[in-house]
Structure formats: structure tokens, C-alpha cells
Coordinates of C-alpha atoms and ligand atoms in Angstrom, one line a residue:
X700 CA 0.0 0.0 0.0
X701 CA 2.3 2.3 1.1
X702 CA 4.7 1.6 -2.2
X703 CA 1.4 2.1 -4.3
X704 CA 0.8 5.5 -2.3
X705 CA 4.2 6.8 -3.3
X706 CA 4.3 5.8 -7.3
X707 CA 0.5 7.7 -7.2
X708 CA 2.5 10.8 -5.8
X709 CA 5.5 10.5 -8.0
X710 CA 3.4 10.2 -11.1
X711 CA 1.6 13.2 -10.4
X712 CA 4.5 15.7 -9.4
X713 CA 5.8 14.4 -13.0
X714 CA 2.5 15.5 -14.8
X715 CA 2.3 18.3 -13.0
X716 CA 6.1 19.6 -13.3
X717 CA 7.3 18.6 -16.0
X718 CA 7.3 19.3 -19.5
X719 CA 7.4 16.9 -22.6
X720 CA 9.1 17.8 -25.2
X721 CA 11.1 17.1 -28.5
X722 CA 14.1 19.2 -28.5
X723 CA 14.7 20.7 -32.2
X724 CA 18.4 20.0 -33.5
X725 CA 19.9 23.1 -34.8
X726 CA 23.6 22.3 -35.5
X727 CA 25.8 19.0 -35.5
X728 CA 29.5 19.6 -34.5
X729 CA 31.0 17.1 -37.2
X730 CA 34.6 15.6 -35.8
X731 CA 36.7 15.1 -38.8
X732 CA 36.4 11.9 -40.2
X733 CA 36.3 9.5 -39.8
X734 CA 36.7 9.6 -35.9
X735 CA 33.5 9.1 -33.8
X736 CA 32.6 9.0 -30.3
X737 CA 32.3 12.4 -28.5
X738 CA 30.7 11.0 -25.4
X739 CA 31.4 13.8 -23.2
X740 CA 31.5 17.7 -23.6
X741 CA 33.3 20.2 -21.7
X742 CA 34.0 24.2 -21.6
X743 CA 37.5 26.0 -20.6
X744 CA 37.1 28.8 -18.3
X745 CA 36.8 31.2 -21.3
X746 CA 34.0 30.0 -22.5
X747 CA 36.0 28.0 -25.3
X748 CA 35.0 24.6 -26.7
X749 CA 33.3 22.0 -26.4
X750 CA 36.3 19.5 -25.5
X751 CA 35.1 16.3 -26.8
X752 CA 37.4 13.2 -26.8
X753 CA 36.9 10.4 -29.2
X754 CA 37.6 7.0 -30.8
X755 CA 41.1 7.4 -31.8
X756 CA 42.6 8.5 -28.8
X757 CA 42.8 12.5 -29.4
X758 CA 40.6 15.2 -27.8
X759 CA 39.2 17.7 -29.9
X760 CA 38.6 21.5 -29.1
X761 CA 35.3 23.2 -31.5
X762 CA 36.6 26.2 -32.6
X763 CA 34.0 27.5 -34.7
X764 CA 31.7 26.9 -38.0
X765 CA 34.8 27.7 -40.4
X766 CA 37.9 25.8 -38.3
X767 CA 35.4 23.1 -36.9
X768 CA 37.1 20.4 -34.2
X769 CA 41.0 21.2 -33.9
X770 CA 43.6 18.4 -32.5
X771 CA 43.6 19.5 -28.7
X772 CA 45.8 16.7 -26.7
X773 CA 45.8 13.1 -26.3
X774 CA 46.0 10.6 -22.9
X775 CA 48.1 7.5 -24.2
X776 CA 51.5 8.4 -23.5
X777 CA 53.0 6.2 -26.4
X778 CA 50.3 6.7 -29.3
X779 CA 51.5 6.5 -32.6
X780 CA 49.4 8.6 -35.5
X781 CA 50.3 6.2 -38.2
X782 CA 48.5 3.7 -36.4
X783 CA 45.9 5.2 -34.1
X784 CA 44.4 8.8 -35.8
X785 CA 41.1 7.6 -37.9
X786 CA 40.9 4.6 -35.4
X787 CA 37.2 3.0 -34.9
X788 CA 35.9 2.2 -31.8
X789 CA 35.8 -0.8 -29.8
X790 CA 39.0 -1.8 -31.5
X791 CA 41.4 -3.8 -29.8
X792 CA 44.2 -1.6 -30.8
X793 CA 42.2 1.4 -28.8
X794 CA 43.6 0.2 -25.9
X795 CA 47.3 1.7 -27.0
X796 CA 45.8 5.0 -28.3
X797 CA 43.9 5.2 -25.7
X798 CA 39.8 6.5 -25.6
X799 CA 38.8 9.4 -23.2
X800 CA 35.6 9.3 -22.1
X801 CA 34.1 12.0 -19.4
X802 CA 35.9 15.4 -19.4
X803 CA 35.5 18.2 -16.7
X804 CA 37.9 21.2 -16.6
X805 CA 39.1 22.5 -13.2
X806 CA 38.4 26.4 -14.0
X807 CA 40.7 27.7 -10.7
X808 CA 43.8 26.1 -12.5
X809 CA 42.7 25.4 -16.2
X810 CA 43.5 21.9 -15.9
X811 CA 41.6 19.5 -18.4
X812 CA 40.4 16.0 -16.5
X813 CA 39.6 13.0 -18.1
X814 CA 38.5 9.7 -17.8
X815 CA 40.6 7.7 -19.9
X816 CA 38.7 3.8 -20.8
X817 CA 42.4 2.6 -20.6
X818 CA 44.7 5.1 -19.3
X819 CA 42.6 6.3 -16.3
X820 CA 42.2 8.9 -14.8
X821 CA 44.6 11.7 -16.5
X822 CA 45.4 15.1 -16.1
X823 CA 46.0 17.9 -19.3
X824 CA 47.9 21.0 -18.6
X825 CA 46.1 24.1 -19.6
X826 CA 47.9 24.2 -23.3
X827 CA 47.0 21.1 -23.8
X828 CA 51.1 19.8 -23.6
X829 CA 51.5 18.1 -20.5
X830 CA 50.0 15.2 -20.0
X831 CA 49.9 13.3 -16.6
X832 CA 48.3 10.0 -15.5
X833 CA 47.5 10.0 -12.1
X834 CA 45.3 7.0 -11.7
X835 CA 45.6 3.8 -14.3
X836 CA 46.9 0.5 -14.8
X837 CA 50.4 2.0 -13.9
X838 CA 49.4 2.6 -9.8
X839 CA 48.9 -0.9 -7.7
X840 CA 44.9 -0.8 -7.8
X841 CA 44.1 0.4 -11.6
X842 CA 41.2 1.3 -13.2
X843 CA 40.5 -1.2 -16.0
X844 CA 37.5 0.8 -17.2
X845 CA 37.0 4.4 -16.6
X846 CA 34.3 6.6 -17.4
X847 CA 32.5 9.5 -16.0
X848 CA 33.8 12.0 -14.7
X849 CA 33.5 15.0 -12.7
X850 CA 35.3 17.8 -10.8
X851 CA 34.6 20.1 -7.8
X852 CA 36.3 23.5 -9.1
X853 CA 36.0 24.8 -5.6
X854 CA 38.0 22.0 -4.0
X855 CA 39.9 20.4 -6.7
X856 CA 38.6 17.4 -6.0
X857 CA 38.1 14.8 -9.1
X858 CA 35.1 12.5 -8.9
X859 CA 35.1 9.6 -11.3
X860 CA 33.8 6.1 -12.2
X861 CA 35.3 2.8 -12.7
X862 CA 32.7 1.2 -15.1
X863 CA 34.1 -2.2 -14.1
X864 CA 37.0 -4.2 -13.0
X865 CA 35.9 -7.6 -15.3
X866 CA 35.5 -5.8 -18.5
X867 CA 37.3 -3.0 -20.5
X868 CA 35.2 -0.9 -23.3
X869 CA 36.4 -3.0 -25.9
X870 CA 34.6 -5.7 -24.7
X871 CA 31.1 -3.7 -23.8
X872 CA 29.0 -5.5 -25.3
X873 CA 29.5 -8.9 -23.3
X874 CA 29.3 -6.1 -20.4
X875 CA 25.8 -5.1 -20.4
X876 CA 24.5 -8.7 -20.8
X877 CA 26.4 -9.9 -17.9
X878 CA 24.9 -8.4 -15.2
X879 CA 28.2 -7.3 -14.1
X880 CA 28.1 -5.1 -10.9
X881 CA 31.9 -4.6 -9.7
X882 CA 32.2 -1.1 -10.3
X883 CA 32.7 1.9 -8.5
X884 CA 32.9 5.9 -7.5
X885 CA 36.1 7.0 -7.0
X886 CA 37.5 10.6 -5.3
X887 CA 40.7 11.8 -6.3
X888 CA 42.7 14.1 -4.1
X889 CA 44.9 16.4 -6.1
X890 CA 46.2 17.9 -2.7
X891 CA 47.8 14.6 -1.4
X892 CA 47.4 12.5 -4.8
X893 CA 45.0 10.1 -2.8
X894 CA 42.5 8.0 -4.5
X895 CA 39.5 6.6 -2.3
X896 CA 36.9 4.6 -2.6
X897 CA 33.5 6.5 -2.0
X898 CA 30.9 3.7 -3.5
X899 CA 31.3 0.2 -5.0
X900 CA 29.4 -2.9 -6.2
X901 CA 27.6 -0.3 -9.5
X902 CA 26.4 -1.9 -12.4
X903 CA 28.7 0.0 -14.5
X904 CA 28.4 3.5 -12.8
X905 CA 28.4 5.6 -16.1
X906 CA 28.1 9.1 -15.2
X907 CA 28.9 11.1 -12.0
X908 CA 28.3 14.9 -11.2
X909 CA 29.2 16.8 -8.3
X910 CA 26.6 19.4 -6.7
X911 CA 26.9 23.3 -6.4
X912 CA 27.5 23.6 -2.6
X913 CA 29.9 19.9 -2.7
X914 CA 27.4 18.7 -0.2
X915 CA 26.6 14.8 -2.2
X916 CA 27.6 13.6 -6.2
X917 CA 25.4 11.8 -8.0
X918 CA 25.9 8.3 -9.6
X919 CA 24.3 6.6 -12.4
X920 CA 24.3 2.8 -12.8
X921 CA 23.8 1.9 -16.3
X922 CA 22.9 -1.2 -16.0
X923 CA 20.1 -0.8 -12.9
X924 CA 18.3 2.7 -14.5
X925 CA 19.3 4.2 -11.5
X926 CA 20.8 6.9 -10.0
X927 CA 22.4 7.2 -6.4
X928 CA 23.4 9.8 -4.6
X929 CA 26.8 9.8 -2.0
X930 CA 26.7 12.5 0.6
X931 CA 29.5 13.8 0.9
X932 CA 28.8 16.7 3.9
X933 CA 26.3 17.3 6.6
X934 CA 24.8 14.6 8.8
X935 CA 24.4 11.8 6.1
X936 CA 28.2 12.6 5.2
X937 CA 29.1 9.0 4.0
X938 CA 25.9 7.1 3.0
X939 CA 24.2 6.7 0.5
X940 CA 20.8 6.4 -0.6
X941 CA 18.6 5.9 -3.8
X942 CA 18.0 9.0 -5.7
X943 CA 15.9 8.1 -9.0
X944 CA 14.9 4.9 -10.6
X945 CA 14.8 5.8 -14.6
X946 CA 12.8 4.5 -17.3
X947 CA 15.9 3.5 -19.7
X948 CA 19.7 3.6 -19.4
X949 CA 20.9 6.4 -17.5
X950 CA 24.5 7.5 -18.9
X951 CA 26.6 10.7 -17.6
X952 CA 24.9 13.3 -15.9
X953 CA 25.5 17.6 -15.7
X954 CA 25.2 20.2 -13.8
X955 CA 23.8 23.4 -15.6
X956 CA 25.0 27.1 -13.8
X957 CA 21.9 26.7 -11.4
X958 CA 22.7 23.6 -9.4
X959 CA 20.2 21.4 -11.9
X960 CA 21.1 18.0 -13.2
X961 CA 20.9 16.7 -16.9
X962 CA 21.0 13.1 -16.7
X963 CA 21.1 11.7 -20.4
X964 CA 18.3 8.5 -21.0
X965 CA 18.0 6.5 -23.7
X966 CA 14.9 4.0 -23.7
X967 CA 14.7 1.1 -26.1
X968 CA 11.3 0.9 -28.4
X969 CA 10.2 -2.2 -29.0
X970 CA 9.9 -5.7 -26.7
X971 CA 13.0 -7.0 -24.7
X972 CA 15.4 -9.3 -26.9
X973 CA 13.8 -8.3 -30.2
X974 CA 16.5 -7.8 -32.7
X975 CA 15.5 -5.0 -34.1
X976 CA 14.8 -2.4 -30.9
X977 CA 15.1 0.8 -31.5
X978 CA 17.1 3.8 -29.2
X979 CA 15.0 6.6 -28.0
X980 CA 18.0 8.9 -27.4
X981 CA 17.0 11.7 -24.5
X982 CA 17.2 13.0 -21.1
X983 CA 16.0 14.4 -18.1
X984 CA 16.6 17.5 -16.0
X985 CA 15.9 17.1 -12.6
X986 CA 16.2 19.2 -9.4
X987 CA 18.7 19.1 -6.5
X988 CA 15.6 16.9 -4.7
X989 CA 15.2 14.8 -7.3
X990 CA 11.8 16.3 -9.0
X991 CA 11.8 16.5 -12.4
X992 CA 11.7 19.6 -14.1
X993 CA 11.6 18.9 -18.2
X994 CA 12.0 15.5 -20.2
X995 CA 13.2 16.0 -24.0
X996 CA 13.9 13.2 -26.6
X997 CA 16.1 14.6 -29.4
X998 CA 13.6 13.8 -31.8
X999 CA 14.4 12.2 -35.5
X1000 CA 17.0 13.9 -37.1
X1001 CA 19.7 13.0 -34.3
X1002 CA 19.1 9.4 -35.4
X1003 CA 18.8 6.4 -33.4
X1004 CA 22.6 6.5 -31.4
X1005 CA 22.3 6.1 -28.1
X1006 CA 23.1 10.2 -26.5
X1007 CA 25.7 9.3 -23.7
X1008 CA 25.4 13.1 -22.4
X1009 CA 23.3 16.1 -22.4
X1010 CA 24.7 19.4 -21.0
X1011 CA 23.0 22.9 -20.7
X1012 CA 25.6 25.7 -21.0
X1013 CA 25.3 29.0 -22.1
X1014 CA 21.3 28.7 -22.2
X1015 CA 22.0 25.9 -25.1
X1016 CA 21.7 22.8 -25.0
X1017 CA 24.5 20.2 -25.9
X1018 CA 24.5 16.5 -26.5
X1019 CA 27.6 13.8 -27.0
X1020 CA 27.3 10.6 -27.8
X1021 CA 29.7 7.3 -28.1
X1022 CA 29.1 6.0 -31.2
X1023 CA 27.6 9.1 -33.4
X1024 CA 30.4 11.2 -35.8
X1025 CA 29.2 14.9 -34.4
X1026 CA 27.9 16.2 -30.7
X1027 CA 25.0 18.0 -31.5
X1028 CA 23.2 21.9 -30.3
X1029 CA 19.6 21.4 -29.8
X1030 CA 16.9 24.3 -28.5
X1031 CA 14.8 22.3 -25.7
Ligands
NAG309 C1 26.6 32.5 -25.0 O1 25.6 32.7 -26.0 C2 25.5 34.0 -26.5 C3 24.3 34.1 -27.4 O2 24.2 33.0 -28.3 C4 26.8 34.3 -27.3 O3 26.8 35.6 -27.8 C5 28.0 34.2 -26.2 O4 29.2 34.4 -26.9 C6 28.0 32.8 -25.6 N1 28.9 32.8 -24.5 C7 29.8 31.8 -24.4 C8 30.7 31.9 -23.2 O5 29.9 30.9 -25.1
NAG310 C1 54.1 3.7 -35.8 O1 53.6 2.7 -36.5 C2 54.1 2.5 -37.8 C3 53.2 1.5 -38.6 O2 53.2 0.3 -37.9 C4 55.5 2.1 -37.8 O3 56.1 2.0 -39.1 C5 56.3 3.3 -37.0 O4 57.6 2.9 -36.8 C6 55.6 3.5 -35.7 N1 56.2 4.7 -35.1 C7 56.7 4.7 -33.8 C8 57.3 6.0 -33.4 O5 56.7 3.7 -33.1
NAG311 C1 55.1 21.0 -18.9 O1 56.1 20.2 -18.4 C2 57.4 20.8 -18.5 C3 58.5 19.7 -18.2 O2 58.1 19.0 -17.0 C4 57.5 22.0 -17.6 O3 58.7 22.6 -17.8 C5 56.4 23.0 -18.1 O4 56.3 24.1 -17.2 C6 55.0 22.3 -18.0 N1 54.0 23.2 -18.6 C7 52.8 23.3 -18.0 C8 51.9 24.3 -18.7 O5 52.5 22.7 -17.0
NAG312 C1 50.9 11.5 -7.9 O1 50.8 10.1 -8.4 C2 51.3 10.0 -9.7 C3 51.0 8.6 -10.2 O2 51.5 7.6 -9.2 C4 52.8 10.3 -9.7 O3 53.2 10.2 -11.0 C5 53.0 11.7 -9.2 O4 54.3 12.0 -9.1 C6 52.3 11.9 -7.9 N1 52.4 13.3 -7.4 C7 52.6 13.6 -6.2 C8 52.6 15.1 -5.9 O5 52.8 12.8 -5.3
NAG313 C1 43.6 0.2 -3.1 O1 43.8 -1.0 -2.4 C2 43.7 -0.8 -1.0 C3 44.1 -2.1 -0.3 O2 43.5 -3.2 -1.0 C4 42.3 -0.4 -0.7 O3 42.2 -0.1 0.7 C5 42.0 0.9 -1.4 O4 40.7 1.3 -1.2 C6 42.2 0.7 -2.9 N1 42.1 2.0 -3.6 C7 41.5 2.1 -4.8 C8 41.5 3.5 -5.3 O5 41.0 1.2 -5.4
NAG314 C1 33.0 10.5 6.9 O1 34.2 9.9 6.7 C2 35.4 10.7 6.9 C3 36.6 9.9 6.4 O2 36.5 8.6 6.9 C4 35.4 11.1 8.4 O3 36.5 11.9 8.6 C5 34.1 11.8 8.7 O4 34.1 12.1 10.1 C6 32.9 11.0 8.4 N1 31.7 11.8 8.6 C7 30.6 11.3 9.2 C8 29.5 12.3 9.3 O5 30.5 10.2 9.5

């Protein structure tokens, strides 16, 4: 009864908060080709980008319509061009030019974060020249998949994901028909270099945001259509509880300027196993408490890839995916 009660109540805060819509696409961001794979977006301090990384190893910087995406750095320390640039996903050789996966800059110091699939989590120097791994298969406990990734520009502090410890991205589709849940949050410390453990057990956490005020992050878990949330202050400093079950697979989640949360869903069409199920790429922006405020699908002519990441900046809306050649601009 009392479960019934509460879906009654959540249903109708939807309805009555939210709005349905189908955002309009207004501009694709085409990488040159034929690299893929812009799964995350981030802006420098000035405004400039997006940063999108992608499936040969390098991360790009959008400079505008005429220039397009320029060569901005890249996280495997030993990647050869011959070999790597033009690279496809899920290639086995990815895994020696490297695939970088969420970005978030630090705007106090200008430093670009990533999340590396193979390398970890890595660090790039404001120009885009210095490239550091600080967490990877290098350090005793590596990361063998990472993925989201977020950063507290107040505190310095990196959040990021470990999508698992059984399966790298090469090998993602075994992955999410395994029911795999060994996965984890992770907080890096760039004052003492320490890397803790803040949640574990995820079925491949994919996404992670930190809030305004630092006070929790939020998780998503791919595989459950859930997110969680990890207090990080206050009296609940240290637990965790459920924050939002989702209808589809949750994949990174944003802040926008006002504390609100994009979390990118994509919902299949069509019955379970069916070979020929369709991708309803979307998301949702929700409150600090969890309500939801708007729920957009990106409509026909973004096509059927899954969107791995919708981000409001600048009063625009932004979208990357993993698999699609451009990140697109949509009005909501
Ligand atoms: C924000 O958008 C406005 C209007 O489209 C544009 O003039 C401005 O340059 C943008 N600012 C940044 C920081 O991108
Ligand atoms: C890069 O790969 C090409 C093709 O295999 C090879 O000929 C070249 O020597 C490699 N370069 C370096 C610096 O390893
Ligand atoms: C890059 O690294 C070199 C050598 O360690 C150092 O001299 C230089 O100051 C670094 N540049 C930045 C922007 O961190
Ligand atoms: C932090 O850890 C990385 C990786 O182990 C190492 O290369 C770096 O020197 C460390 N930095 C400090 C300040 O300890
Ligand atoms: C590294 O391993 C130690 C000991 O097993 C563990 O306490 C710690 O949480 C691990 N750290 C990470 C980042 O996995
Ligand atoms: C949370 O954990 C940290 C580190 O273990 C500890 O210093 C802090 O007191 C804990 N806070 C609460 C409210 O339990």
C-alpha cells in the first residue's frame, strides 16, 4: 500500500512539473572523419570549446563553424598517428591509443580531467602539452575501465567512475548482458594525490556529477536505470541512498549554472530481446531533490545513437554521444 501510495504521488509531481518535449536540433558539431565517439563535452574557463574526446585517442577543441574540431591533446603516452588517428571504436588496438571518455575542466587552474577507458584517470595542462596519469593501470589498484567524470572546481577534487573491474570498453557488449556489478565511484585528491573509494558494487556506474554547494555527487548505474546519490557533507556525510529509478539507461549526468542536473536516458522501443529495438535517445533534468523539471527526446533527425550526455551551458543545449560522428546543439 504504502509503495502504491508513493508511485500515485510521483506520477503526479511528474505530470504536473514537467514538461514533454522534443528538442529541435539546430547544428551538428561534425569531428573530422572518420573519428566518432564524442561521449562527453566540456568548456574552458573562457567559455571555449566543447572539449570532446573520441575514438582514436585524441581530444578535440570546437573552434567554430569555419575551423570546426582542432587536435587539442591526447591521454596515451606512447600513441603513434600512423597507427591510431582515424581509429574506430571498440578496436582492440584502442587500448594503446587510448579512448577518453568524461571530461570536466578544473576552472581555478585550467587543468583538463579525463577519464581515460584505458589510461585512467589523466590530467591535461592548460595548453593542452602536459599530459599526466595519475590514476591507471600503472598505480597498484588500476582502473581497468574508466568513465564518468566530474570535478569540484571549488575543492579540486576529481570524482570519477570505474565502469568495471571484469570488462574494459572493448569488450562492452559482453558487459551489459552480464549483469556485471563490480564497479565503482572513486575521489581523487589532487592535494595529497590520494584516491579513495566512495561507493562500490555499481552496475557500470556511467556518469557522475558533483553538486553546487559539494554537499553529495550523484551516480548513475547503467545497467540498474538508477541513479544514487553519495553524501558527501552534513549529517548523512558518508551514505548513500537511492535518488531516481529511470525508465531506460541512464549514462553521464550535468550540472547546468543553477545547481540542476541533466542526466542523459536512452529508452529502447520495441519488446525485450527483439532484434530489431530501437534507441529513443533523450534525457532528463531534474532538481537538486530529485523532482523532475523537463524531459526531452532529441527527436528524429539526431538518429537512433544512443546520447551518452546532455549538457546545458550557455542557455544551449548540448549532447555527445559514443558512437555518433558529431555532438549535436539542440533548443529544448
Ligand atoms: C553565449 O551565447 C551568446 C548568445 O548566443 C553568445 O553571444 C555568447 O558568446 C555565448 N557565450 C559563451 C561563453 O559561449
Ligand atoms: C608507428 O607505426 C608505424 C606502422 O606500424 C611504424 O612504421 C612506426 O615505426 C611507428 N612509429 C613509432 C614511433 O613507433
Ligand atoms: C610542462 O612540463 C614541462 C616539463 O616538465 C614543464 O617545464 C612545463 O612548465 C610544463 N608546462 C605546463 C603548462 O604545465
Ligand atoms: C601522484 O601520483 C602519480 C601517479 O602515481 C605520480 O606520477 C605523481 O608523481 C604523484 N604526485 C605527487 C605530488 O605525489
Ligand atoms: C587500493 O587497495 C587498497 C588495499 O586493498 C584499498 O584499501 C584501497 O581502497 C584501494 N584504492 C582504490 C582507489 O581502489
Ligand atoms: C565521513 O568519513 C570521513 C573519512 O573517513 C570522516 O573523517 C568523517 O568524520 C565521516 N563523517 C561522518 C558524518 O560520518
Amino acid at each position: 500500500m504504502l509503495n502504491m501510495a508513493m508511485v500515485v504521488t510521483t506520477t503526479l509531481v511528474i505530470f504536473i512539473l514537467c514538461s514533454q518535449s522534443v528538442a529541435i536540433l539546430q547544428k551538428k558539431l561534425q569531428l573530422p572523419s572518420p573519428v566518432t565517439g564524442p561521449e562527453s563535452l566540456a568548456f574552458d574557463r573562457n567559455g571555449g570549446g566543447p572539449y570532446v574526446g573520441s575514438s582514436d585517442g585524441r581530444i578535440f577543441k570546437y573552434i567554430g563553424p569555419n575551423e570546426g574540431f582542432k587536435e587539442y591533446a591526447f591521454t596515451s603516452p606512447n600513441r603513434n598517428k600512423t597507427i591510431c588517428d582515424g581509429l574506430a571504436d571498440f578496436s582492440a588496438v584502442q587500448a594503446k591509443c587510448g579512448r577518453p571518455l568524461g571530461l570536466s575542466f578544473n576552472h581555478q587552474t585550467g587543468d583538463l580531467y579525463v577519464a581515460d577507458a584505458y589510461y585512467g584517470l589523466v590530467k591535461v595542462s592548460p595548453d593542452g602539452a602536459n599530459v599526466t596519469q595519475l590514476v591507471g593501470p600503472a598505480q597498484a589498484n588500476s582502473t581497468k575501465f574508466a568513465d564518468g567524470l566530474d570535478v569540484d572546481s571549488d575543492t579540486g577534487i576529481v570524482y570519477f567512475t570505474e565502469a568495471s573491474t571484469n570488462f574494459q570498453l572493448k569488450d562492452f557488449q559482453t558487459l551489459i548482458t552480464s549483469g556485471d556489478n563490480s564497479g565503482s565511484l572513486l575521489r581523487y585528491d589532487p592535494s595529497t594525490n590520494q584516491t579513495t573509494v566512495l561507493l562500490s558494487n555499481l552496475a557500470v556506474p556511467s556518469g557522475v556529477a558533483v553538486s553546487k554547494d559539494g554537499s553529495f555527487v550523484l551516480v548513475s548505474e547503467y545497467l540498474s536505470n538508477r541513479v544514487q546519490r553519495v553524501w558527501l557533507k552534513g549529517p548523512r556525510a558518508n551514505s548513500s541512498e537511492l535518488f531516481m529509478l529511470l525508465a531506460g539507461r541512464p549514462d553521464n549526468i550535468k550540472r547546468n549554472s543553477r545547481g540542476q542536473f541533466w542526466i542523459s536516458v536512452n529508452s529502447y522501443l520495441g519488446p525485450p530481446g527483439s532484434p530489431r529495438r530501437t534507441m529513443l535517445p533523450g534525457g532528463i533534468k531534474v532538481t537538486e531533490n530529485g523532482l523532475i523539471l523537463q524531459i526531452v527526446s532529441l527527436g528524429a533527425e539526431y538518429g537512433t545513437q544512443p546520447a551518452s550526455e546532455i549538457q546545458e551551458y550557455n542557455e544551449t543545449l548540448y549532447s555527445g554521444s559514443l558512437l555518433a560522428s558529431y555532438a549535436s546543439i539542440f533548443t529544448p
